[in-house]
Amino acid sequence: MPLYRDECVVLRTHKLGEADRIVTMLSRQHGKIRAVAKGVRRTASKFGSRLEPFMVVDAQFYEGRSLDIVTQAESLGSYGAQIVADYSAYTAASAMVETADRLSEADAGLQQYLLLVGALRSLARSEHVPSATLDSYLLRAMSIAGWAPSFSDCAVTGEPGPHSAFVVQLGGVVADGAAPPGSPRLDLTTLSLLGSLLAGDWRTVDAADERSRSRASGVVAAYAQWHLERSLKSLPHVDRTEHPAPVPTTHGGPEATARAVASTPAPPSPTPDRSAPEGTRTA
């Protein structure tokens, strides 16, 4: 059988028989790989601990008809232990690998692999608030997949911002003339935070207040699930202890989640001055 080697992130595992596991991985060069790891559930397994979720490995495979077979696995990034020890990091990482699994169903490139490895490394090192790391990952992963949100210019007409109406279905903020009736409005602070999460401006993200982070998290959750066309099962369990308002939990899929976020009260903001020019109104 053909033999190949690649760097991989372990996304999830399933038991197979009495001692084997089916391991789903996102690889650097071969996209998503589903392979059988024989005997890894035995105590004497040489690489069982390396094939756990959130681990980064250099693995060797035999190519099979339906499932490949893992023959070797060398650890490149042992992030699992640090992530599992912190519940907030664990729930955030679970949502990340679920998103990566969904996005790599059809195709996955090098950028998605590197983004996920960087996000898991950041969680393991506790560089930022776990929920903020997750939000930044979701926005960047969706952008790489072709669904980049707009937080400044109108997503429909391209009219320069700032705009306050945010419509998940249309791809971000939209001008007043293009906004559907009843569109949720976001204040400029939240929009700035969303832009910083997308750009990786961690100085701004780390300095944001809890209310803006909570509002931004709800927007990110709705946006990601809408474009994935399915709810992320891990997302409602994400520990957002620093955010008083958790991500809305719904049972109607992405559309229901989007409606729930739209109905979430926005932070208090000054009343717009209707006499001021359009570009100077307060969001």
XYZ file of C-alpha atoms in Angstrom:
283
model
C 0.000 0.000 0.000
C 1.196 3.594 -0.666
C 2.925 5.244 2.278
C 2.858 8.972 3.078
C 3.713 11.328 5.952
C 2.217 14.642 7.069
C 1.851 17.049 9.978
C -1.629 16.888 11.505
C -3.870 18.335 14.194
C -6.100 15.755 15.883
C -9.713 16.962 15.693
C -11.644 14.047 17.210
C -11.483 10.325 17.879
C -13.952 7.422 17.916
C -13.587 3.981 19.432
C -13.258 1.082 17.017
C -13.426 -2.470 18.285
C -11.741 -3.292 21.577
C -8.398 -1.515 21.187
C -8.468 0.690 18.067
C -9.590 4.223 17.334
C -10.684 6.131 14.265
C -8.811 9.442 14.345
C -9.968 12.482 12.361
C -7.152 14.931 11.627
C -6.581 18.160 9.734
C -3.279 17.854 7.907
C -0.843 20.355 6.479
C -0.791 18.966 2.918
C -3.570 16.368 2.563
C -6.602 18.169 3.988
C -8.788 16.168 6.357
C -7.632 12.611 7.049
C -9.620 9.814 8.695
C -7.386 6.964 9.751
C -7.394 3.916 12.007
C -4.892 3.886 14.862
C -4.516 0.228 15.796
C -4.030 -0.745 19.425
C -3.887 2.836 20.767
C -6.338 2.076 23.583
C -4.009 -0.527 25.037
C -1.796 0.489 27.951
C 1.314 -0.581 26.063
C 0.549 1.568 23.011
C 3.599 3.510 21.830
C 1.725 6.539 20.462
C -1.800 6.388 21.908
C -1.362 9.560 23.985
C -0.149 11.482 20.940
C -3.363 10.852 19.025
C -5.700 12.731 21.345
C -7.727 15.854 20.431
C -5.764 19.146 20.238
C -2.423 17.367 19.709
C -0.160 18.261 16.769
C 1.775 15.294 15.376
C 4.035 14.242 12.554
C 2.302 11.041 11.432
C 2.970 8.321 8.898
C 0.080 6.572 7.137
C -0.646 3.597 4.942
C -3.225 4.579 2.333
C -6.313 2.349 2.516
C -9.492 2.030 0.483
C -11.812 3.867 2.880
C -9.693 4.599 5.949
C -5.935 5.050 6.119
C -3.840 3.399 8.855
C -1.565 5.291 11.248
C 1.789 3.547 11.564
C 3.841 6.212 13.355
C 3.152 9.439 15.270
C 5.724 11.868 16.656
C 4.605 14.757 18.844
C 5.124 18.282 17.469
C 2.850 20.217 19.814
C 1.627 18.713 23.090
C -1.202 21.160 23.681
C -3.802 18.675 24.887
C -2.761 18.467 28.541
C -2.633 22.252 29.080
C -5.926 22.823 27.282
C -7.821 20.048 29.076
C -6.598 21.343 32.451
C -8.430 24.661 31.873
C -12.174 24.308 31.336
C -12.494 27.644 29.515
C -9.678 26.698 27.139
C -11.109 23.201 26.680
C -14.561 24.407 25.658
C -13.071 27.011 23.311
C -10.756 24.415 21.730
C -13.668 22.013 21.286
C -15.558 24.637 19.302
C -12.444 25.341 17.225
C -11.825 21.739 16.186
C -15.523 21.256 15.427
C -15.414 24.315 13.161
C -12.245 23.068 11.462
C -13.915 19.697 10.923
C -16.922 21.366 9.274
C -14.877 23.710 7.093
C -12.606 20.935 5.874
C -15.470 18.701 4.682
C -15.009 19.781 1.068
C -11.515 21.232 1.037
C -8.869 22.459 3.439
C -5.710 24.353 2.684
C -2.511 25.178 4.486
C -3.971 28.406 5.908
C -6.702 26.584 7.812
C -4.142 24.193 9.289
C -1.763 26.953 10.382
C -4.619 29.026 11.826
C -5.860 26.132 13.953
C -2.368 25.241 15.199
C -1.742 28.875 16.165
C -5.076 29.148 17.987
C -4.504 25.930 19.965
C -0.970 27.056 20.866
C -2.356 30.375 22.124
C -4.947 28.563 24.269
C -2.330 26.223 25.726
C -0.126 29.180 26.665
C -3.053 31.230 28.082
C -2.015 34.223 26.003
C -5.518 35.745 25.901
C -9.021 35.176 27.225
C -10.072 31.800 25.721
C -13.407 33.076 24.409
C -11.652 35.964 22.625
C -9.178 33.531 21.055
C -12.156 31.463 19.856
C -13.944 34.498 18.401
C -10.829 35.581 16.546
C -10.325 32.050 15.218
C -13.915 31.799 13.992
C -13.755 35.108 12.119
C -10.432 34.262 10.489
C -11.449 30.701 9.620
C -14.636 31.948 7.962
C -12.614 34.551 6.055
C -10.184 31.927 4.746
C -13.162 29.807 3.677
C -14.505 32.717 1.607
C -16.995 34.291 4.031
C -15.027 37.326 5.199
C -17.313 39.666 7.182
C -17.310 43.423 6.730
C -17.271 45.597 9.844
C -16.701 48.961 8.171
C -17.908 49.374 4.581
C -21.358 48.249 3.482
C -21.296 44.536 2.591
C -23.940 45.099 -0.122
C -23.122 48.392 -1.831
C -19.539 48.979 -0.692
C -20.491 52.399 0.680
C -17.771 53.585 3.107
C -18.663 53.275 6.771
C -19.078 53.410 9.597
C -22.504 51.726 9.515
C -24.396 50.407 12.527
C -26.811 47.873 10.982
C -25.413 44.343 11.081
C -27.073 41.643 8.971
C -25.621 38.139 9.253
C -27.222 36.970 6.011
C -25.734 39.851 3.991
C -22.175 39.448 5.239
C -21.700 42.173 7.838
C -22.592 45.825 8.314
C -24.843 47.420 5.736
C -25.847 50.983 4.925
C -29.224 52.212 6.144
C -30.617 52.104 2.617
C -29.740 48.405 2.238
C -30.642 47.268 5.754
C -33.793 45.136 6.083
C -36.437 46.461 8.509
C -35.663 45.588 12.109
C -31.961 44.912 11.526
C -29.966 44.820 14.781
C -27.723 47.809 15.457
C -24.224 47.620 16.887
C -22.397 50.434 18.638
C -19.066 51.635 17.275
C -17.126 50.112 20.180
C -18.422 46.618 19.399
C -17.774 47.059 15.681
C -14.232 48.196 16.419
C -13.714 45.145 18.638
C -14.994 42.820 15.897
C -12.584 44.384 13.436
C -9.732 43.919 15.913
C -10.637 40.240 16.419
C -10.545 39.721 12.665
C -7.261 41.612 12.239
C -5.552 40.112 15.305
C -5.151 43.448 17.102
C -4.787 41.877 20.533
C -3.935 45.099 22.330
C -7.409 46.397 21.521
C -9.082 43.043 22.195
C -7.461 42.576 25.610
C -8.400 46.120 26.637
C -12.089 45.760 25.637
C -14.774 45.871 28.323
C -16.862 42.793 29.134
C -20.069 44.185 27.624
C -18.467 44.756 24.231
C -16.858 41.303 24.337
C -20.202 39.715 25.131
C -21.946 41.496 22.282
C -19.127 40.661 19.865
C -19.205 36.992 20.872
C -22.902 36.757 20.062
C -22.363 38.324 16.646
C -19.455 35.993 15.854
C -21.448 32.921 16.916
C -24.415 33.866 14.749
C -22.243 34.736 11.749
C -20.240 31.489 11.851
C -23.247 29.225 12.310
C -25.248 30.944 9.596
C -22.563 30.402 6.970
C -21.769 26.888 8.161
C -25.496 26.185 7.701
C -25.502 24.108 10.885
C -25.259 24.862 14.567
C -21.977 24.161 16.311
C -22.765 21.682 19.094
C -19.787 22.812 21.184
C -20.553 26.518 21.059
C -23.308 26.707 23.722
C -20.939 24.997 26.175
C -18.129 27.539 25.780
C -17.236 28.985 29.159
C -17.709 32.735 28.931
C -17.478 33.498 32.635
C -16.178 37.000 31.920
C -19.241 37.685 29.756
C -22.553 38.196 31.597
C -24.591 37.443 28.467
C -23.728 34.013 27.029
C -24.181 32.990 23.425
C -27.904 32.345 22.838
C -28.710 28.617 22.889
C -31.318 27.711 20.284
C -32.728 24.564 18.774
C -33.680 25.921 15.374
C -30.283 25.954 13.690
C -28.309 28.966 12.398
C -31.399 31.006 11.478
C -32.806 30.744 14.994
C -29.410 31.658 16.443
C -29.202 34.718 14.218
C -32.677 35.826 15.321
C -31.742 35.283 18.963
C -28.645 37.453 18.628
C -30.637 40.105 16.796
C -33.071 40.268 19.713
C -30.310 40.569 22.332
C -30.343 44.098 23.772
C -27.387 46.157 22.647
C -25.299 48.131 25.125
C -26.676 51.604 25.882
C -25.547 54.155 23.340
C -26.249 57.832 22.755
C -29.360 58.701 20.776
C -28.453 59.459 17.153
C -28.604 63.084 16.117
C -31.000 62.987 13.153
C -29.973 66.457 12.105
C -26.341 65.468 11.688
C -24.934 64.280 8.378
C -25.284 60.529 7.752
C -21.573 59.801 8.207
C -21.440 61.508 11.627
C -24.420 59.848 13.370
C -23.739 57.859 16.531
C -24.216 54.095 16.128
